[in-house]
CSV table of C-alpha atoms and ligand atoms in Angstrom, one decimal:
chain,number,residue,atom,x,y,z
A,213,MET,CA,-139.6,175.7,-27.9
A,214,ARG,CA,-136.5,174.0,-26.6
A,215,THR,CA,-136.8,170.4,-25.4
A,216,LEU,CA,-134.4,170.9,-22.5
A,217,PRO,CA,-134.0,174.2,-20.5
A,218,LEU,CA,-130.6,175.7,-21.2
A,219,ILE,CA,-128.9,176.3,-17.8
A,220,GLY,CA,-125.9,178.7,-17.7
A,221,VAL,CA,-123.3,177.5,-15.2
A,222,THR,CA,-120.6,179.9,-14.0
A,223,LEU,CA,-116.9,178.8,-13.9
A,224,ASP,CA,-114.0,179.3,-11.6
A,225,ALA,CA,-111.0,181.2,-12.9
A,226,GLU,CA,-107.5,180.1,-12.3
A,227,GLN,CA,-104.2,181.9,-12.7
A,228,PRO,CA,-101.4,180.4,-14.9
A,229,GLY,CA,-99.9,177.3,-13.4
A,230,GLY,CA,-100.9,173.7,-13.0
A,231,TYR,CA,-103.2,172.8,-15.9
A,232,SER,CA,-101.9,175.6,-18.1
A,233,LYS,CA,-99.2,178.3,-18.3
A,234,LEU,CA,-102.0,180.6,-19.4
A,235,PRO,CA,-105.2,181.6,-17.4
A,236,TRP,CA,-107.8,178.9,-17.4
A,237,TYR,CA,-111.3,178.0,-16.2
A,238,ALA,CA,-112.2,175.2,-13.9
A,239,LEU,CA,-115.3,173.5,-12.5
A,240,ARG,CA,-116.1,170.2,-10.9
A,241,GLN,CA,-118.0,167.8,-13.2
A,242,ASN,CA,-120.7,167.1,-10.7
A,243,TYR,CA,-122.2,170.6,-11.1
A,244,PHE,CA,-122.9,169.8,-14.8
A,245,GLU,CA,-124.0,166.2,-14.0
A,246,SER,CA,-126.5,167.3,-11.3
A,247,VAL,CA,-128.1,169.7,-13.8
A,248,ALA,CA,-128.3,167.1,-16.5
A,249,ARG,CA,-129.8,164.6,-14.0
A,250,ALA,CA,-132.5,167.2,-13.3
A,251,GLY,CA,-133.4,167.4,-17.0
A,252,GLY,CA,-131.5,170.5,-17.8
A,253,LEU,CA,-128.9,171.2,-20.6
A,254,PRO,CA,-125.9,172.7,-18.8
A,255,ILE,CA,-123.7,175.2,-20.6
A,256,ALA,CA,-120.5,176.8,-19.2
A,257,LEU,CA,-120.3,180.6,-19.2
A,258,PRO,CA,-116.8,182.1,-19.7
A,259,HIS,CA,-116.3,185.4,-17.8
A,260,ALA,CA,-117.3,188.2,-20.1
A,261,PRO,CA,-119.4,190.9,-18.4
A,262,GLU,CA,-119.9,192.6,-21.8
A,263,LEU,CA,-121.6,189.4,-23.0
A,264,ALA,CA,-123.9,189.1,-20.0
A,265,GLU,CA,-127.0,190.4,-21.8
A,266,GLN,CA,-126.5,188.1,-24.7
A,267,TYR,CA,-125.9,185.1,-22.4
A,268,LEU,CA,-129.1,186.1,-20.6
A,269,ASP,CA,-131.0,186.3,-23.9
A,270,THR,CA,-129.9,182.7,-24.5
A,271,ILE,CA,-130.2,180.8,-21.3
A,272,ASP,CA,-133.4,179.8,-19.4
A,273,GLY,CA,-131.8,179.7,-15.9
A,274,LEU,CA,-128.5,180.6,-14.1
A,275,LEU,CA,-126.5,178.4,-11.7
A,276,VAL,CA,-123.9,180.4,-9.8
A,277,THR,CA,-121.3,178.0,-8.5
A,278,GLY,CA,-119.0,178.2,-5.6
A,279,GLY,CA,-115.2,178.5,-5.3
A,280,ALA,CA,-112.4,179.1,-2.9
A,281,PHE,CA,-112.7,182.9,-3.0
A,282,ASP,CA,-114.9,185.6,-1.5
A,283,VAL,CA,-117.2,188.4,-2.5
A,284,ASP,CA,-115.5,191.8,-2.1
A,285,PRO,CA,-116.8,193.4,1.2
A,286,SER,CA,-117.0,196.7,-0.7
A,287,LEU,CA,-120.0,195.3,-2.5
A,288,TYR,CA,-122.0,195.0,0.7
A,289,GLY,CA,-120.6,197.8,2.9
A,290,GLY,CA,-118.6,195.2,4.8
A,291,GLY,CA,-115.7,197.6,5.7
A,292,PRO,CA,-112.1,196.5,5.6
A,293,ALA,CA,-111.6,193.0,4.2
A,294,HIS,CA,-110.8,190.3,6.8
A,295,PRO,CA,-107.2,189.0,6.4
A,296,THR,CA,-108.7,185.7,5.2
A,297,VAL,CA,-110.7,187.2,2.4
A,298,ALA,CA,-109.5,186.1,-1.1
A,299,LEU,CA,-110.9,187.9,-4.1
A,300,LYS,CA,-111.4,187.0,-7.8
A,301,GLN,CA,-112.5,190.4,-9.1
A,302,GLY,CA,-113.0,189.3,-12.7
A,303,ARG,CA,-115.2,186.3,-11.7
A,304,THR,CA,-117.3,188.4,-9.3
A,305,ALA,CA,-117.8,191.2,-11.8
A,306,PHE,CA,-119.1,188.7,-14.4
A,307,GLU,CA,-121.3,186.7,-11.9
A,308,LEU,CA,-122.7,189.9,-10.4
A,309,ALA,CA,-123.7,191.2,-13.9
A,310,MET,CA,-125.3,187.9,-14.6
A,311,VAL,CA,-127.2,187.7,-11.3
A,312,ARG,CA,-128.4,191.3,-11.5
A,313,GLY,CA,-129.6,190.7,-15.1
A,314,ALA,CA,-131.3,187.5,-14.2
A,315,LEU,CA,-133.1,189.1,-11.3
A,316,GLU,CA,-134.3,191.9,-13.5
A,317,ARG,CA,-135.7,189.3,-15.9
A,318,ASP,CA,-137.1,187.2,-13.1
A,319,MET,CA,-135.0,184.3,-14.6
A,320,PRO,CA,-134.6,181.3,-12.2
A,321,ILE,CA,-131.4,181.5,-10.3
A,322,LEU,CA,-129.7,178.9,-8.0
A,323,GLY,CA,-126.7,180.0,-6.0
A,324,ILE,CA,-124.5,177.3,-4.5
A,325,CYS,CA,-122.1,178.1,-1.6
A,326,GLY,CA,-120.2,181.2,-2.7
A,327,GLY,CA,-122.9,181.6,-5.4
A,328,GLN,CA,-125.5,181.8,-2.5
A,329,GLN,CA,-123.4,184.5,-0.9
A,330,LEU,CA,-123.3,186.5,-4.1
A,331,LEU,CA,-127.0,186.1,-4.6
A,332,ALA,CA,-127.6,187.4,-1.1
A,333,VAL,CA,-125.4,190.4,-1.8
A,334,ALA,CA,-127.2,191.1,-5.1
A,335,LEU,CA,-130.5,191.1,-3.2
A,336,GLY,CA,-129.1,193.7,-0.7
A,337,GLY,CA,-127.8,191.4,2.0
A,338,THR,CA,-124.5,191.4,3.9
A,339,LEU,CA,-121.9,188.7,4.7
A,340,ILE,CA,-120.0,187.5,7.8
A,341,GLN,CA,-116.4,187.8,6.5
A,342,HIS,CA,-115.0,185.0,8.7
A,343,ILE,CA,-117.2,182.8,10.7
A,344,PRO,CA,-114.6,181.7,13.3
A,345,ASP,CA,-114.0,185.3,14.3
A,346,SER,CA,-117.7,186.3,14.4
A,347,VAL,CA,-119.7,183.3,15.6
A,348,PRO,CA,-119.0,182.0,19.1
A,349,ASP,CA,-118.8,178.2,19.3
A,350,ALA,CA,-119.3,177.9,15.6
A,351,LEU,CA,-119.4,174.5,13.9
A,352,ALA,CA,-116.6,173.5,11.7
A,353,HIS,CA,-118.1,175.0,8.5
A,354,GLU,CA,-114.9,174.1,6.7
A,355,GLN,CA,-115.5,170.4,7.5
A,356,PRO,CA,-112.4,168.3,8.1
A,357,ASN,CA,-114.0,165.2,6.5
A,358,PRO,CA,-114.5,164.6,2.8
A,359,ARG,CA,-117.2,166.8,1.2
A,360,THR,CA,-118.9,163.6,0.0
A,361,GLU,CA,-119.9,163.2,3.7
A,362,PRO,CA,-122.2,165.4,5.8
A,363,GLY,CA,-120.6,168.2,7.8
A,364,HIS,CA,-123.6,169.1,9.8
A,365,GLU,CA,-127.4,169.3,9.6
A,366,VAL,CA,-129.6,172.2,8.7
A,367,ALA,CA,-133.1,173.1,9.8
A,368,ILE,CA,-135.3,174.0,6.8
A,369,ALA,CA,-137.8,176.8,7.4
A,370,PRO,CA,-141.4,175.7,6.8
A,371,GLY,CA,-143.4,177.4,4.1
A,372,THR,CA,-140.4,178.3,2.0
A,373,LEU,CA,-139.5,177.4,-1.6
A,374,LEU,CA,-136.6,175.3,-0.3
A,375,ALA,CA,-139.0,173.4,2.1
A,376,ARG,CA,-141.3,172.7,-0.8
A,377,ALA,CA,-138.4,171.5,-2.9
A,378,VAL,CA,-136.8,169.1,-0.4
A,379,GLY,CA,-140.1,168.0,1.3
A,380,GLY,CA,-138.6,167.9,4.8
A,381,ALA,CA,-137.6,169.9,7.9
A,382,ARG,CA,-134.0,168.8,8.2
A,383,MET,CA,-131.2,167.8,5.9
A,384,ALA,CA,-127.6,166.5,6.3
A,385,VAL,CA,-125.3,168.8,4.3
A,386,ASN,CA,-121.7,169.2,3.5
A,387,SER,CA,-119.9,172.3,4.4
A,388,ALA,CA,-116.9,174.1,2.8
A,389,HIS,CA,-117.1,177.8,3.7
A,390,HIS,CA,-115.6,180.3,6.1
A,391,GLN,CA,-118.2,183.1,5.3
A,392,ALA,CA,-122.0,183.2,5.5
A,393,VAL,CA,-124.9,185.5,5.0
A,394,GLU,CA,-125.1,187.9,7.9
A,395,ARG,CA,-128.2,189.9,7.1
A,396,THR,CA,-130.7,189.3,4.2
A,397,GLY,CA,-131.8,192.2,2.0
A,398,PRO,CA,-135.4,193.3,1.5
A,399,ASP,CA,-137.9,190.7,0.2
A,400,THR,CA,-135.4,188.0,1.1
A,401,VAL,CA,-135.9,185.3,3.7
A,402,VAL,CA,-133.7,182.7,5.4
A,403,ASN,CA,-134.8,179.2,4.5
A,404,ALA,CA,-132.1,177.1,6.2
A,405,VAL,CA,-130.1,177.5,9.4
A,406,ALA,CA,-127.2,175.4,11.0
A,407,PRO,CA,-127.4,174.3,14.6
A,408,ASP,CA,-125.0,177.2,15.6
A,409,GLY,CA,-127.4,179.8,14.0
A,410,VAL,CA,-125.3,180.3,10.8
A,411,ILE,CA,-127.5,181.1,7.9
A,412,GLU,CA,-127.4,178.2,5.3
A,413,GLY,CA,-129.9,179.3,2.7
A,414,ILE,CA,-131.8,182.3,1.4
A,415,GLU,CA,-134.5,182.9,-1.1
A,416,SER,CA,-136.2,186.0,-2.6
A,417,THR,CA,-139.9,186.5,-1.9
A,418,ARG,CA,-140.4,188.7,-5.0
A,419,HIS,CA,-138.9,186.4,-7.7
A,420,ARG,CA,-140.3,183.2,-9.1
A,421,PHE,CA,-137.1,181.2,-8.2
A,422,ALA,CA,-134.1,183.0,-6.7
A,423,LEU,CA,-132.7,180.5,-4.2
A,424,GLY,CA,-129.3,180.0,-2.6
A,425,VAL,CA,-127.9,177.3,-0.4
A,426,GLN,CA,-124.6,177.4,1.5
A,427,TRP,CA,-123.9,173.7,1.0
A,428,HIS,CA,-123.2,171.8,-2.2
A,429,PRO,CA,-126.2,169.8,-3.4
A,430,GLU,CA,-124.3,168.7,-6.5
A,431,TYR,CA,-122.5,166.2,-4.2
A,432,ALA,CA,-125.9,164.6,-3.3
A,433,VAL,CA,-124.8,164.0,0.3
A,434,ASP,CA,-128.5,163.9,1.3
A,435,ALA,CA,-131.2,162.2,-0.8
A,436,ALA,CA,-133.0,165.6,-0.8
A,437,ASP,CA,-130.1,167.4,-2.5
A,438,GLN,CA,-131.1,166.4,-6.0
A,439,SER,CA,-134.6,167.7,-5.4
A,440,ILE,CA,-133.1,171.2,-5.2
A,441,LEU,CA,-131.6,170.9,-8.7
A,442,ASP,CA,-134.9,169.3,-9.8
A,443,ALA,CA,-137.0,172.2,-8.6
A,444,PHE,CA,-134.5,174.7,-10.1
A,445,VAL,CA,-134.6,173.0,-13.5
A,446,ALA,CA,-138.3,172.7,-13.4
A,447,ALA,CA,-138.6,176.4,-12.8
A,448,CYS,CA,-136.3,177.0,-15.7
A,449,ARG,CA,-138.4,174.8,-17.9
A,450,ARG,CA,-141.6,176.8,-16.9
A,451,ALA,CA,-139.8,180.1,-17.6
A,452,GLY,CA,-138.1,178.8,-20.8
A,453,ARG,CA,-138.6,180.1,-24.3
B,244,LIG,N1,-116.6,182.7,0.1
B,244,LIG,C1,-117.0,181.4,0.3
B,244,LIG,C2,-116.7,180.4,-0.7
B,244,LIG,C3,-117.4,179.1,-0.3
B,244,LIG,C4,-117.4,178.1,-1.5
B,244,LIG,O1,-117.9,178.4,-2.5
B,244,LIG,N2,-116.7,177.0,-1.2
B,244,LIG,C5,-116.5,176.0,-2.2
B,244,LIG,C6,-115.0,175.6,-2.1
B,244,LIG,C7,-114.5,175.2,-3.4
B,244,LIG,C8,-115.3,174.1,-4.2
B,244,LIG,O2,-115.1,172.9,-3.9
B,244,LIG,O3,-116.1,174.5,-5.0
B,244,LIG,C9,-116.6,181.0,1.7
B,244,LIG,O4,-117.4,181.2,2.6
B,244,LIG,O5,-115.5,180.4,1.9
């Protein structure tokens, strides 16, 4: 039996330029730090769909991170891609293989921001491709102020896994997204909503822990943010080998 649950953390993929003249991976340190603070052992997962099953045989839980890109609308019947849609096909192919495999195993999954959107799609949901064009009087979901500060509040749905994790009805959250979950799939419920009605969190009702939040709890903007990681890692510990 492992002492710490092994948490697979997905990476962003960058084209040559900047750090390296070759393709490279990137991820903010606070993703790993927030998992470690929660008592998990974070491990980075390079993009290799052919290794997904072996990764899933090894880890106790999956953290699907965010990034400045979008899920391909063809994956949720979204029709033509909005002009603002940016794709990272290799990353999405790997993350989708990992999420689908984890769901099949009922392995705990936490999706953050774009990772929440991918989880929603894997659960049969759809996305709003560009909030400003779809939501009248929408808040600034790509907040102008630093992401270490709140962008807006969310209302947490009572009786949900998220409500039990954070122990409250409202939270201040940061916001760095132009898309959002539009409709949830079967056996999936909305657990958080912004004041303008934009969905800010979803969870499966038929898995032990399949939770996504649109904001970035790894920044710990709200005192309750770390409790989301704590609940996720605790679920991984219970599910662990
Ligand atoms: N498709 C999503 C992506 C949202 C997201 O993951 N944002 C994070 C920005 C980069 C980072 O700091 O991780 C959208 O709605 O834009």
